[in-house]
Each structure stands twice: as C-alpha cells, then as structure tokens.
JSON list of C-alpha atoms in Angstrom, two decimals:
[
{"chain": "A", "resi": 999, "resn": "UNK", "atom": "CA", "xyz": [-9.93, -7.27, -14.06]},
{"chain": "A", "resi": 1000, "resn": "UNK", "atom": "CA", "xyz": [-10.06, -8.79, -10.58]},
{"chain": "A", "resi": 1001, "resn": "UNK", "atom": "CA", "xyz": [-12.69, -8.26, -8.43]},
{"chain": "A", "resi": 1002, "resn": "UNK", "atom": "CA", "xyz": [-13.93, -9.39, -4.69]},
{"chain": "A", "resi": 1003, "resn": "UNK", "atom": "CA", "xyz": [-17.35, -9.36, -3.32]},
{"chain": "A", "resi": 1004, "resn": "UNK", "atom": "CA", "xyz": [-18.27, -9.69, 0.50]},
{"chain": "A", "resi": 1005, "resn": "UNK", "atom": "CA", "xyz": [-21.86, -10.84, 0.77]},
{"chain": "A", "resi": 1006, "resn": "UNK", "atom": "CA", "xyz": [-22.88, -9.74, 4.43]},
{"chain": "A", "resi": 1007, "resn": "UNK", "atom": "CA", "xyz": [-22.50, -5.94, 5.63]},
{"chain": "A", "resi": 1008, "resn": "UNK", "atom": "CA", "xyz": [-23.01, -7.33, 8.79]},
{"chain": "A", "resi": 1009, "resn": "UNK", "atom": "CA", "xyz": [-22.20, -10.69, 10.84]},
{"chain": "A", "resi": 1010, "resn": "UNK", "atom": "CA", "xyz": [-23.27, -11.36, 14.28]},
{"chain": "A", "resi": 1011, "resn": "UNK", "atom": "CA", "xyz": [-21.89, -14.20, 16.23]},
{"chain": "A", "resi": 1012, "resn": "UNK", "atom": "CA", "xyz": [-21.98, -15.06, 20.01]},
{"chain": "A", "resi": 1013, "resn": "UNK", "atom": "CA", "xyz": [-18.71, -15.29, 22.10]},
{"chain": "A", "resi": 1014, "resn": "UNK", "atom": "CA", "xyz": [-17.60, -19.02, 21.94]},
{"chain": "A", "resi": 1015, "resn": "UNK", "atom": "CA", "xyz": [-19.25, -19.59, 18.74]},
{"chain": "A", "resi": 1016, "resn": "UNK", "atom": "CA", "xyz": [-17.26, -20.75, 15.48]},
{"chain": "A", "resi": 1017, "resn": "UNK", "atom": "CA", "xyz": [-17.26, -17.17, 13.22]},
{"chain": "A", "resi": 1018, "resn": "UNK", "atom": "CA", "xyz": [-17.62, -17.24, 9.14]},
{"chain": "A", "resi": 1019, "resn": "UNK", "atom": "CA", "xyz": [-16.80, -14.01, 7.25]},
{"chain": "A", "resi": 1020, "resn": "UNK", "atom": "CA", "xyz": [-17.86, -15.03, 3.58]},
{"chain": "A", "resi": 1021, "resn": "UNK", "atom": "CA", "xyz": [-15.73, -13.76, 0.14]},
{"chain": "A", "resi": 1022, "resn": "UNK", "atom": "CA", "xyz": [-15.53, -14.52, -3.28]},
{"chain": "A", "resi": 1023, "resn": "UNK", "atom": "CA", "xyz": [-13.49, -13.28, -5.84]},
{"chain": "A", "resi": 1024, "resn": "UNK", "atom": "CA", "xyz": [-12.87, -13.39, -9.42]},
{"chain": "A", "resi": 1025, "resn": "UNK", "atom": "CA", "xyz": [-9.96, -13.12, -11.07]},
{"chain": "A", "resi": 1026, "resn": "UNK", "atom": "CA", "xyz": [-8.34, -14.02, -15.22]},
{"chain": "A", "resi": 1027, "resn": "UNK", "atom": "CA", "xyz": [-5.57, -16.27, -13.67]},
{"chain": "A", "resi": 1028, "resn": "UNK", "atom": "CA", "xyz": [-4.53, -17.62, -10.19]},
{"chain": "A", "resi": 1029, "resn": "UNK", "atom": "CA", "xyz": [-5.17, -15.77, -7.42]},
{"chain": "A", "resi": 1030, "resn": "UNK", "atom": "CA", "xyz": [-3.65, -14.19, -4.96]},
{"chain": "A", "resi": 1031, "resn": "UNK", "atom": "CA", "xyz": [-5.83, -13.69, -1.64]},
{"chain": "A", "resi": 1032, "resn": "UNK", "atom": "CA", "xyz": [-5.71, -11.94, 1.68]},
{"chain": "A", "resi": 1033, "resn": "UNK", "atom": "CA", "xyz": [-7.67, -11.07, 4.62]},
{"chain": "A", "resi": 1034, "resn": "UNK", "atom": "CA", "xyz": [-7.07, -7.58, 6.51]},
{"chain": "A", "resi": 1035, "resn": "UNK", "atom": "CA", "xyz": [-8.87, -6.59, 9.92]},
{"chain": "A", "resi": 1036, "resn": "UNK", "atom": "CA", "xyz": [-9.89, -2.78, 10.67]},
{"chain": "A", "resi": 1037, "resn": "UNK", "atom": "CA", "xyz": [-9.93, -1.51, 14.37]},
{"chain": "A", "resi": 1038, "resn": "UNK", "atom": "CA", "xyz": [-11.47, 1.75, 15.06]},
{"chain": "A", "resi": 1039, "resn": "UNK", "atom": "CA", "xyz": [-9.66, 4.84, 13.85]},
{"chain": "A", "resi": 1040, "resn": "UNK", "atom": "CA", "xyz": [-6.78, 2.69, 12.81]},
{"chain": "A", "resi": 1041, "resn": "UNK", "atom": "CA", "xyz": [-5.81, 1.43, 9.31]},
{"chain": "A", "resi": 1042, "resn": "UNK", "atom": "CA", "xyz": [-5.93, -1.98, 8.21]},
{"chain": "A", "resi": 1043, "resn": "UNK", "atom": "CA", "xyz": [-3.74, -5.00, 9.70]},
{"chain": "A", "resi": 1044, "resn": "UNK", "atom": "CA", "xyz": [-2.46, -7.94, 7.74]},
{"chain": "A", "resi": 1045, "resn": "UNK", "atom": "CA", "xyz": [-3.84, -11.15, 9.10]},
{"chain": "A", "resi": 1046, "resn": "UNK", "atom": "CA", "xyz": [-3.39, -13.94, 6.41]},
{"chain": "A", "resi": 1047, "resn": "UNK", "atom": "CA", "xyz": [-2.41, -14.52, 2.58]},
{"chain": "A", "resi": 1048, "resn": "UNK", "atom": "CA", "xyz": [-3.07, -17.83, 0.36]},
{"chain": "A", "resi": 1049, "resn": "UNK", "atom": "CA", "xyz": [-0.47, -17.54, -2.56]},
{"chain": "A", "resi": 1050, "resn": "UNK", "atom": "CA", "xyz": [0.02, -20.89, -3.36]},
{"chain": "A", "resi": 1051, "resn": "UNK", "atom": "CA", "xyz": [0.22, -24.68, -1.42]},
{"chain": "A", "resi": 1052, "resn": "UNK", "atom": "CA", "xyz": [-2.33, -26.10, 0.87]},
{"chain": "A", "resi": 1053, "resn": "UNK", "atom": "CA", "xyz": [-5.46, -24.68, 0.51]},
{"chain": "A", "resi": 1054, "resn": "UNK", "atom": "CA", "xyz": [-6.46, -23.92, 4.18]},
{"chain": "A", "resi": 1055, "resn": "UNK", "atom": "CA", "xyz": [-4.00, -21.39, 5.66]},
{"chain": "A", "resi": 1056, "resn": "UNK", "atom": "CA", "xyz": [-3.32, -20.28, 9.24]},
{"chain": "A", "resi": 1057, "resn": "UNK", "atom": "CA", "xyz": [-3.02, -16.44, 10.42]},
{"chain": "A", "resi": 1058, "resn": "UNK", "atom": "CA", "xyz": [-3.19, -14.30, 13.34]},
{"chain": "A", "resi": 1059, "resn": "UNK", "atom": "CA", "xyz": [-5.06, -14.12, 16.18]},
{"chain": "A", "resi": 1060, "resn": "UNK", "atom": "CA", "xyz": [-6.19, -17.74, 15.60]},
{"chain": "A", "resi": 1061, "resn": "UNK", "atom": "CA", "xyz": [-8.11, -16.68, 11.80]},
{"chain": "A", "resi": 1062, "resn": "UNK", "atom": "CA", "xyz": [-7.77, -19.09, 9.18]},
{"chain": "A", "resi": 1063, "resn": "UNK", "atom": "CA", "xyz": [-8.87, -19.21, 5.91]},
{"chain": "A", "resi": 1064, "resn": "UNK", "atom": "CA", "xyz": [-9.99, -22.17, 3.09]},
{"chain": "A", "resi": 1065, "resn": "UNK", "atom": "CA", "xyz": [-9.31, -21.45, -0.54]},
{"chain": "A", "resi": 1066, "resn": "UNK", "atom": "CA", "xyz": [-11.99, -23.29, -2.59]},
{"chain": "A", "resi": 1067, "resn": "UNK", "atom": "CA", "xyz": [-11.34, -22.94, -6.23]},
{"chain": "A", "resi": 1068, "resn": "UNK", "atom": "CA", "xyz": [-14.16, -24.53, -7.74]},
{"chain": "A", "resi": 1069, "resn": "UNK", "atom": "CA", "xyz": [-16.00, -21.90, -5.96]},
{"chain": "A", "resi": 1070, "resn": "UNK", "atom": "CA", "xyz": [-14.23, -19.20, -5.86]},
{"chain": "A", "resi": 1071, "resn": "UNK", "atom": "CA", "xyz": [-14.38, -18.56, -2.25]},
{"chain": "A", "resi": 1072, "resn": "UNK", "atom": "CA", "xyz": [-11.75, -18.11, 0.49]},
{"chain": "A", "resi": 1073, "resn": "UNK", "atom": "CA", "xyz": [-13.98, -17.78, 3.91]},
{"chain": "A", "resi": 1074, "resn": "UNK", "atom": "CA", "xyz": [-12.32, -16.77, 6.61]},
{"chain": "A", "resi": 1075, "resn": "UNK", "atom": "CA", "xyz": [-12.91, -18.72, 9.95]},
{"chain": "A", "resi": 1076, "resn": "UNK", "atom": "CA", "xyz": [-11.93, -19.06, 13.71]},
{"chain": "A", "resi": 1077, "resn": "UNK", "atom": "CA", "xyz": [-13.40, -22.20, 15.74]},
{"chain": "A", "resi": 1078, "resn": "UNK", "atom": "CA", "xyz": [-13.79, -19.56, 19.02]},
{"chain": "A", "resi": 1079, "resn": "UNK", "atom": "CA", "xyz": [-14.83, -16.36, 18.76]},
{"chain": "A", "resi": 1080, "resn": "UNK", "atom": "CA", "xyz": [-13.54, -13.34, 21.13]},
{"chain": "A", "resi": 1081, "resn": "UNK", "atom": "CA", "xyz": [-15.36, -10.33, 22.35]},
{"chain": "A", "resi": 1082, "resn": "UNK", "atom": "CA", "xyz": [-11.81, -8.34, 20.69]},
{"chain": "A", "resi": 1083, "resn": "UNK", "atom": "CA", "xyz": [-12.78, -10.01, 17.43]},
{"chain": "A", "resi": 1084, "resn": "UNK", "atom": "CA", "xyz": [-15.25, -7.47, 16.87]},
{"chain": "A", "resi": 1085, "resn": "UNK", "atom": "CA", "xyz": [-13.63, -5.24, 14.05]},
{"chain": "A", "resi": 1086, "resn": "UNK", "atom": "CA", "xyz": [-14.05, -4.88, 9.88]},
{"chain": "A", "resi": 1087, "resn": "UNK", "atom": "CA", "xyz": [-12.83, -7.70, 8.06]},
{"chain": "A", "resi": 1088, "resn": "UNK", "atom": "CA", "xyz": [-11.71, -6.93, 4.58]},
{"chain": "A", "resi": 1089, "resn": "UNK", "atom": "CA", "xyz": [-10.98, -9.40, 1.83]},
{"chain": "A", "resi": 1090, "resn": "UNK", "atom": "CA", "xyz": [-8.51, -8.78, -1.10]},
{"chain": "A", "resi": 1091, "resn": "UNK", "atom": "CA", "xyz": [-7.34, -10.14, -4.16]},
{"chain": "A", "resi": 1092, "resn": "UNK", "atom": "CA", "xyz": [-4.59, -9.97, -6.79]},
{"chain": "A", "resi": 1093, "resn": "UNK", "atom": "CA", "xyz": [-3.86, -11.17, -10.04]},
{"chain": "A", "resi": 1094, "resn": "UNK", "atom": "CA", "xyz": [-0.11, -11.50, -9.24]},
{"chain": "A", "resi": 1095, "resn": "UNK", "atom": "CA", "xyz": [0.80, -7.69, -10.31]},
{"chain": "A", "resi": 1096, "resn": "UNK", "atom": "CA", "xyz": [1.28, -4.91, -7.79]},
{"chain": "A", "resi": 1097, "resn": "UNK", "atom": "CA", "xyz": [-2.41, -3.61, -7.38]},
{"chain": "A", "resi": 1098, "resn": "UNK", "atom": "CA", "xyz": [-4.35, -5.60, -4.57]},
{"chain": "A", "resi": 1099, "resn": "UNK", "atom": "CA", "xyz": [-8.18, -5.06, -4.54]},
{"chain": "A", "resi": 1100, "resn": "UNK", "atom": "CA", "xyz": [-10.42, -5.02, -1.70]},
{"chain": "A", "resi": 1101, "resn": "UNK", "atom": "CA", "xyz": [-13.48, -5.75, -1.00]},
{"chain": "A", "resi": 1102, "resn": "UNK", "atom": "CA", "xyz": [-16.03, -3.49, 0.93]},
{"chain": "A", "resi": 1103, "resn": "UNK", "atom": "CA", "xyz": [-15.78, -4.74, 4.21]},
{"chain": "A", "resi": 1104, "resn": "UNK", "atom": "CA", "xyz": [-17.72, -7.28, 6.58]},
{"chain": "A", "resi": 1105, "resn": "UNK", "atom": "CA", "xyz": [-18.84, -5.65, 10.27]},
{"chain": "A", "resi": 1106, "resn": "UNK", "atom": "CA", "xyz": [-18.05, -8.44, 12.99]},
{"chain": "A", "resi": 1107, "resn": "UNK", "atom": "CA", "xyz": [-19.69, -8.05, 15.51]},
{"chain": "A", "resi": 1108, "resn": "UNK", "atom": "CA", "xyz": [-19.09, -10.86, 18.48]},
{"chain": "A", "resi": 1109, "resn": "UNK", "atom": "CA", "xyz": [-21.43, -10.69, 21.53]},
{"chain": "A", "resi": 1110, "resn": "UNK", "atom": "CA", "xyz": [-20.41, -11.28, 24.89]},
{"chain": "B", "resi": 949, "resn": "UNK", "atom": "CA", "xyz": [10.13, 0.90, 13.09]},
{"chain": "B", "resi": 950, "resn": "UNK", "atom": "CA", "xyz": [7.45, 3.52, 13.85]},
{"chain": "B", "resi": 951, "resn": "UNK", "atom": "CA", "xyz": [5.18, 2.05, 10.90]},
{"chain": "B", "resi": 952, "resn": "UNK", "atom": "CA", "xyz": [3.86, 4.06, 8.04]},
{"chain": "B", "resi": 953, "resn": "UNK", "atom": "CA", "xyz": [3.01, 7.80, 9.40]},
{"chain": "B", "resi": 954, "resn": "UNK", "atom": "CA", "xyz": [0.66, 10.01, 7.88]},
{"chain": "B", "resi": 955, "resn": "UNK", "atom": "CA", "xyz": [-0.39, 13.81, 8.44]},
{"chain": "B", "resi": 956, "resn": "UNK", "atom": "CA", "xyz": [-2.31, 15.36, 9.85]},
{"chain": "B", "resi": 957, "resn": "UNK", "atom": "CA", "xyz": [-4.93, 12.64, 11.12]},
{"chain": "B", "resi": 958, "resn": "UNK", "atom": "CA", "xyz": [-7.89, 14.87, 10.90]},
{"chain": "B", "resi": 959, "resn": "UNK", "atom": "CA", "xyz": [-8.49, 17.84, 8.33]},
{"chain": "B", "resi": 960, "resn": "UNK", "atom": "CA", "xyz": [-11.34, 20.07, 8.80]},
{"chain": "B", "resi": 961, "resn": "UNK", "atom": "CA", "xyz": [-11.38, 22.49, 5.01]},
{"chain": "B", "resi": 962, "resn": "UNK", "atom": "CA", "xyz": [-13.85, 24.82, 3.40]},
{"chain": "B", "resi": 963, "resn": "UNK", "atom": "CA", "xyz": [-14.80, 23.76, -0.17]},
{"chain": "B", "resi": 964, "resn": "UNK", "atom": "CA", "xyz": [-12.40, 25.23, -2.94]},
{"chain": "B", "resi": 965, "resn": "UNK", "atom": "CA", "xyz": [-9.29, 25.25, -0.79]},
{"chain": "B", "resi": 966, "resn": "UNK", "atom": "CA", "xyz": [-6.20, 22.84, -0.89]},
{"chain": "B", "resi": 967, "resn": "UNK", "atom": "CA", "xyz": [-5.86, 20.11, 1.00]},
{"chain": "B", "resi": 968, "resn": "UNK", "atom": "CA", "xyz": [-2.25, 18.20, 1.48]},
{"chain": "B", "resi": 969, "resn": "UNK", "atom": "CA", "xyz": [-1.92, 14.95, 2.92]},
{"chain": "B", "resi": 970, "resn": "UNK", "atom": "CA", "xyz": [1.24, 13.35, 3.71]},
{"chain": "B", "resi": 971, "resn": "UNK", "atom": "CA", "xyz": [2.86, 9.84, 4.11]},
{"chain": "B", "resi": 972, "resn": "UNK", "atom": "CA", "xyz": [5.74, 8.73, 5.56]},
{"chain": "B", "resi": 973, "resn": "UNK", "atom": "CA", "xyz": [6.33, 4.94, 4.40]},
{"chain": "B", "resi": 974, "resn": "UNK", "atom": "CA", "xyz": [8.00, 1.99, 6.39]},
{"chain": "B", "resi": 975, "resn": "UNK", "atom": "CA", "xyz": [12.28, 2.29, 5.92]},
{"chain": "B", "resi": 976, "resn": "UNK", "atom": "CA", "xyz": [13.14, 0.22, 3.27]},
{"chain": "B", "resi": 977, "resn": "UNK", "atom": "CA", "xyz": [9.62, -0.13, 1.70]},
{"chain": "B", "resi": 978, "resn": "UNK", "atom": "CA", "xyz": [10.01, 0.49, -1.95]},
{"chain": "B", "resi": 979, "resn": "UNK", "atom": "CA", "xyz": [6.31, 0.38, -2.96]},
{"chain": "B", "resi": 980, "resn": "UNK", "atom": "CA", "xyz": [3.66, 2.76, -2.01]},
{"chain": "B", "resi": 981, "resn": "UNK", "atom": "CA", "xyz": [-0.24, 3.21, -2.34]},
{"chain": "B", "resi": 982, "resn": "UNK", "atom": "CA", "xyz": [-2.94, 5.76, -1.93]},
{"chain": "B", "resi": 983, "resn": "UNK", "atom": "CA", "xyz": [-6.23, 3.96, -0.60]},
{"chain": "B", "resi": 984, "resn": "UNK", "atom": "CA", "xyz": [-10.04, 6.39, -0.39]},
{"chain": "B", "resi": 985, "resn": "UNK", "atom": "CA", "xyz": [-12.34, 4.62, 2.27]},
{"chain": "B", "resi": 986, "resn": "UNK", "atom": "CA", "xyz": [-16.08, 5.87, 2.14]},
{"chain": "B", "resi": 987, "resn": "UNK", "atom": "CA", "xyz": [-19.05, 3.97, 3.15]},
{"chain": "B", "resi": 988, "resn": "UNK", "atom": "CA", "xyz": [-20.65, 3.57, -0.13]},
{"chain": "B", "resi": 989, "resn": "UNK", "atom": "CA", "xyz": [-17.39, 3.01, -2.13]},
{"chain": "B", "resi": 990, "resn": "UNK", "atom": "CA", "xyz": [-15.42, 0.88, 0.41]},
{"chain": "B", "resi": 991, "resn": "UNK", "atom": "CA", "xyz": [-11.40, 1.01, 0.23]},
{"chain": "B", "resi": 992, "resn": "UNK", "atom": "CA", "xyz": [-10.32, 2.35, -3.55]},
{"chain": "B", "resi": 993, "resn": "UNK", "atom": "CA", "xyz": [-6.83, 2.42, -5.19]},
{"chain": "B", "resi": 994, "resn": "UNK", "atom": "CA", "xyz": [-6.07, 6.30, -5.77]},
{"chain": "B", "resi": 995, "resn": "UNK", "atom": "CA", "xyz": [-2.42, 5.77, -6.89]},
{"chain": "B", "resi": 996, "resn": "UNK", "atom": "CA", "xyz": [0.68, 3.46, -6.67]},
{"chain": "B", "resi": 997, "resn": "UNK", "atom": "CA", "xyz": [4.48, 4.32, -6.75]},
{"chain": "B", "resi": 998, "resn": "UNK", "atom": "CA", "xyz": [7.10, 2.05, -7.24]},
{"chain": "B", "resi": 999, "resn": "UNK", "atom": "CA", "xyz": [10.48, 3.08, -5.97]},
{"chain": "B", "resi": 1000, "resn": "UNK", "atom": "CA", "xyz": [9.31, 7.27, -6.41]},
{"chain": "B", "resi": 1001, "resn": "UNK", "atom": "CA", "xyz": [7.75, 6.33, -10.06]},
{"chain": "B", "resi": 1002, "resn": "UNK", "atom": "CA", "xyz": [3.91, 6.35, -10.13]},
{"chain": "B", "resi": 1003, "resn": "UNK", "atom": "CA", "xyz": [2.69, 3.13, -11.94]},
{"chain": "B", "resi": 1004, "resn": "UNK", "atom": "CA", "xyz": [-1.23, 3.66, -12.11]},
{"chain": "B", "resi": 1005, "resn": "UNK", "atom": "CA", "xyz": [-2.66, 6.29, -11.95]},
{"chain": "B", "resi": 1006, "resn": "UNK", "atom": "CA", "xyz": [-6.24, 5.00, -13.01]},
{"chain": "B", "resi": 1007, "resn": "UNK", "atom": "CA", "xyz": [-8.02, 5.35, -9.46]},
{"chain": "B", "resi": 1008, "resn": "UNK", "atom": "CA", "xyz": [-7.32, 8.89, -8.99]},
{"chain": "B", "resi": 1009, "resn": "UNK", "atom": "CA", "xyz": [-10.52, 10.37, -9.61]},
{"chain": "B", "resi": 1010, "resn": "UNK", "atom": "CA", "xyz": [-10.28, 13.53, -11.49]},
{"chain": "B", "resi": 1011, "resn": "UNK", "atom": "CA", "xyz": [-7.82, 16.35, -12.14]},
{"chain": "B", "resi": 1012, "resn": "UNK", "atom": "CA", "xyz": [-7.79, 17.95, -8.78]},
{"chain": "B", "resi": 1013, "resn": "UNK", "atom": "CA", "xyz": [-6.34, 15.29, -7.46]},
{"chain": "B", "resi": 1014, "resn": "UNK", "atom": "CA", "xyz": [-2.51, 14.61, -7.54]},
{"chain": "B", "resi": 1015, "resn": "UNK", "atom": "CA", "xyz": [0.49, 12.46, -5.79]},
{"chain": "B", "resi": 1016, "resn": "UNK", "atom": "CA", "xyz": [3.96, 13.06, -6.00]},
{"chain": "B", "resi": 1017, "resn": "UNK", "atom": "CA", "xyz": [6.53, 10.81, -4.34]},
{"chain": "B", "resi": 1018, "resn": "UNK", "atom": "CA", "xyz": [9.90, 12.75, -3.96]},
{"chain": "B", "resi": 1019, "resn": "UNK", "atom": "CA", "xyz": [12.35, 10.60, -2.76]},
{"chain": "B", "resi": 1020, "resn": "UNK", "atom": "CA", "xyz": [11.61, 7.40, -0.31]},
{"chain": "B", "resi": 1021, "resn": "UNK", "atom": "CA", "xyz": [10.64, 8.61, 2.99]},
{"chain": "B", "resi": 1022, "resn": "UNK", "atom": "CA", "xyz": [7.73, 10.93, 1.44]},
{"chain": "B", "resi": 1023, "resn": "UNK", "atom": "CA", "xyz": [4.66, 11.23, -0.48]},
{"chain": "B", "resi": 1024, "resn": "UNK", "atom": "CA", "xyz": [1.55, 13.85, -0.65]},
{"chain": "B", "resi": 1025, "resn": "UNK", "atom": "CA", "xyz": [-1.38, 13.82, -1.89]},
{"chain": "B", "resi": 1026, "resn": "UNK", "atom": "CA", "xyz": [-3.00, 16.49, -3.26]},
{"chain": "B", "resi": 1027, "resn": "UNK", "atom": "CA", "xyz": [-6.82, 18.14, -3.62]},
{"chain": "B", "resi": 1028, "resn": "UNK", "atom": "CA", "xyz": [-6.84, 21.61, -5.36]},
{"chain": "B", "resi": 1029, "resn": "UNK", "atom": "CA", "xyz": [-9.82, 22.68, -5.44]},
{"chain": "B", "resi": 1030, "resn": "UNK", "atom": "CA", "xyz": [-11.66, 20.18, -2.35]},
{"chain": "B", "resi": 1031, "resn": "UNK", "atom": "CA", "xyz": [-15.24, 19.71, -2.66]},
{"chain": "B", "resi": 1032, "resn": "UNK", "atom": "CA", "xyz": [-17.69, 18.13, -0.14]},
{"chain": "B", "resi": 1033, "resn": "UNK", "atom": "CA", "xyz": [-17.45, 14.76, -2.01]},
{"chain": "B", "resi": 1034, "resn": "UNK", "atom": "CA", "xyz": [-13.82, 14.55, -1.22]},
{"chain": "B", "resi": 1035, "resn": "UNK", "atom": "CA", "xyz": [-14.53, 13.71, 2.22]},
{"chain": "B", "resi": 1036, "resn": "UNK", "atom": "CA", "xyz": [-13.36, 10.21, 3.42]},
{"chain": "B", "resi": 1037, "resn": "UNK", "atom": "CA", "xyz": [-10.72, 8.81, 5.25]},
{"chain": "B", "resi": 1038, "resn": "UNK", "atom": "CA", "xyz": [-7.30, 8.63, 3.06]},
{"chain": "B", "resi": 1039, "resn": "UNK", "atom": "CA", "xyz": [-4.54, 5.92, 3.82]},
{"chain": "B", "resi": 1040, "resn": "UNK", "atom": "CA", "xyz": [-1.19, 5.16, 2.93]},
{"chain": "B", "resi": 1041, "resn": "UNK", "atom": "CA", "xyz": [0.56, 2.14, 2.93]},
{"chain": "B", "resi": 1042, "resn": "UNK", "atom": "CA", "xyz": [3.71, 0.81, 1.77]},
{"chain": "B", "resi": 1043, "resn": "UNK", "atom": "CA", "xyz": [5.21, -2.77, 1.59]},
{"chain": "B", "resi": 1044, "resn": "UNK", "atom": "CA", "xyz": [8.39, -4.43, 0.41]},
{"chain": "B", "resi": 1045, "resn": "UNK", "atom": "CA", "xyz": [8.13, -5.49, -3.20]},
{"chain": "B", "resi": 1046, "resn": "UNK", "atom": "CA", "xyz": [6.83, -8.13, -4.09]},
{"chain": "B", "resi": 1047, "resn": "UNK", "atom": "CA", "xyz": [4.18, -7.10, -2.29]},
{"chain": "B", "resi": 1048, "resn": "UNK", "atom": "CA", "xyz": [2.15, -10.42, -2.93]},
{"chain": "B", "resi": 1049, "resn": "UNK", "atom": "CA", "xyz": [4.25, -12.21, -0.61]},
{"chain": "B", "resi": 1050, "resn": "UNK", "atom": "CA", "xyz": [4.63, -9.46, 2.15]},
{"chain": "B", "resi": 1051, "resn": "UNK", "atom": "CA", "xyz": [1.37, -8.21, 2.31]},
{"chain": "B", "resi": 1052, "resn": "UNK", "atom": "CA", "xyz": [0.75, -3.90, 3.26]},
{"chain": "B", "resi": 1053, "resn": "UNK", "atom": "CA", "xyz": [1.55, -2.06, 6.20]},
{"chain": "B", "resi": 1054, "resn": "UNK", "atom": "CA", "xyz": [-0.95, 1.14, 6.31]},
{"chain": "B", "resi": 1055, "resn": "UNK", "atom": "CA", "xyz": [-0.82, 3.77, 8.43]},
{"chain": "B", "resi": 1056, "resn": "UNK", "atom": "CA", "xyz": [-3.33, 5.42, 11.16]},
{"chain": "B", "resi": 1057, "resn": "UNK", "atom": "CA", "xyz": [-5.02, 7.28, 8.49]},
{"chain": "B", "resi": 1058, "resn": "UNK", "atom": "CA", "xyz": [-6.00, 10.77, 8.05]},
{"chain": "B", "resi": 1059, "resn": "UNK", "atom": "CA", "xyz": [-10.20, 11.66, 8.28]},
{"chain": "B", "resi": 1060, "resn": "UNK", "atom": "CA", "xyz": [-10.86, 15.09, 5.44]},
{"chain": "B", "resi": 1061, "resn": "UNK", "atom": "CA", "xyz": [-13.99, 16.56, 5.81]},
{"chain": "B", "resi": 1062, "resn": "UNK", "atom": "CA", "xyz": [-14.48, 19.41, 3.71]},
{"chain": "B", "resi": 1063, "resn": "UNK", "atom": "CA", "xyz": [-17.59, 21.49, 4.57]}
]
C-alpha cells in the first residue's frame, strides 16, 4: 500500500528566503504525486501534480516541486518566500487507482 | 461553479445523537470522497463513490458510520450514535475521473464537535 511521510511538523523560513517543505513516499509501482495547501477554515487547494515527464514541475503561486526517484522524495520549493505563504502544506500520493493518500501536513510558517 | 458545498460548517451534538453531514459535489464531477482531519491522525480516506457507487469502504471506521450517494449532486454522511472521538473536521471533495490527472476540489469543510 502507498504511503507518504512529511518529516517536519513545523518549518520556519524568513520572507525572501528560498522555502523547502520535505516528503517522501513509498509506493509498489510508479507514482503519482501532489502537493495541496490548507488556509485557515478552508479545505485544501490543488497546487501541483508530477504524473509523468520531467522531473521538476511548476505550480501555483510560484511552488515547484523535484521528483527524485532514487530517493523517493518530491520536495516542494519556491526560490522567494511570501508572508501569504504561510498555510499547511500537504503531500499526497497514488498508485495510479482512485484513492490518493496524504500525508499529515507541514505548518509553514514565513516571517515577515 | 460555486465549488463543492458542504453542510452545515459547524455542528455542535451531545454524545449518542445523529449527526448528518452533507456534500454537494462540483457539476459534472463523477467521483467523490469523504476525508476525517484530526491532529493526531492527519487527513484519512472515510469513503469513495464513483458515479453514486461506493468503491471502498475500508476507511470508514466502524459501524456507526455510513455514506450514501443518491444521485450526483448529493451525498451524506452519517454518525448514529456520535461519540466524543468523532470530533474532527469532515471534508468532501469531488473531481473529474481520472482523478490522477485532475487533481480534487474540496469543499469549506464542516467542524463536529460532539460533547
């Protein structure tokens, strides 16, 4: 069964600064990966996918992501971090069926 | 489109009574999901439909709870009796199969406290 772990409850990064949210995931076959945000009191926004094809890929909101196979890891990244950054970041994974797992959520915090 | 809608966005119940919580998916969307999001668990799968017919089942976690999907514009969710435990913010979302490609769209979400 798939599975995705996000090490750090908790990152802290200063406005201007490049931002790292760390996942890894495990999976039987190829994988299917995602990143969602979380606002307060609101429910979770797309912001990028990797399916297949290059391995770094582009979202919203200036996010991208780097699928690294050999490590299992698809950290999601922005070169310039924003104050409105600050949110939950969720990573997910599929095994190409219907059910996409998440993991438990990295705090963002960005400080001004 | 209005996005996915659920009901009511905060529910306030005494232990032992029923609690029904409603979703409204995205027009079109023919796939639909029941998420649980606590603190210590994170975001869980409760249940998945596929154009009204539930596919898995395996995250719902006991008896007392149950989903039905009527037609395509509606779905509940369903805690007979609630206990204290049950508390955590429920979502929906829906997306247009294959979902891999299109990603989720999830509603507001709707807070159950049970006291």
């Amino acid at each position: 069964a798939q599975s995705v772990a996000q090490p750090e409850d908790q990152v802290n990064v200063a406005e201007g600064n490049p931002l790292t949210v760390k996942c890894t995931y495990s999976v039987s076959g190829n994988p299917y990966l995602f990143w969602y945000v979380q606002y307060p009191n609101r429910g979770l926004q797309f912001l990028l996918k990797y399916i297949t094809g290059d391995n770094l890929v582009k979202g919203s909101y200036g996010f991208e992501a780097e699928f690294n196979k050999s490590q299992t890891s698809f950290h999601l990244k922005k070169p310039s971090a924003l104050v409105s950054d600050s949110a939950l970041y969720f990573c997910a994974v599929s095994e190409g069926d219907d059910k996409i797992i998440f993991g438990k959520g990295t705090r963002l915090h960005i400080l001004p | 489109d209005a996005g996915v809608i659920q009901s009511p966005r905060h529910e306030v119940t005494e232990m032992g009574q029923e609690v029904t919580l409603r979703c409204k998916p995205i027009s079109g969307h023919n796939s639909l999901f029941w998420y649980r999001q606590t603190m210590m668990r994170g975001l869980e799968l409760l249940i998945y439909f596929n154009n009204n017919v539930p596919i898995d089942d395996s995250g719902m976690p006991e008896d007392r709870f149950s989903a039905k999907m009527p037609n395509a514009s509606f779905s509940t969710l369903k805690i007979q009796p609630s206990e204290p435990r049950d508390s955590a913010v429920y979502f929906c979302a829906s997306s247009l199969r294959p979902e891999l490609f299109y990603g989720y769209t999830f509603g507001s979400g709707t807070r159950l406290t049970v006291v």
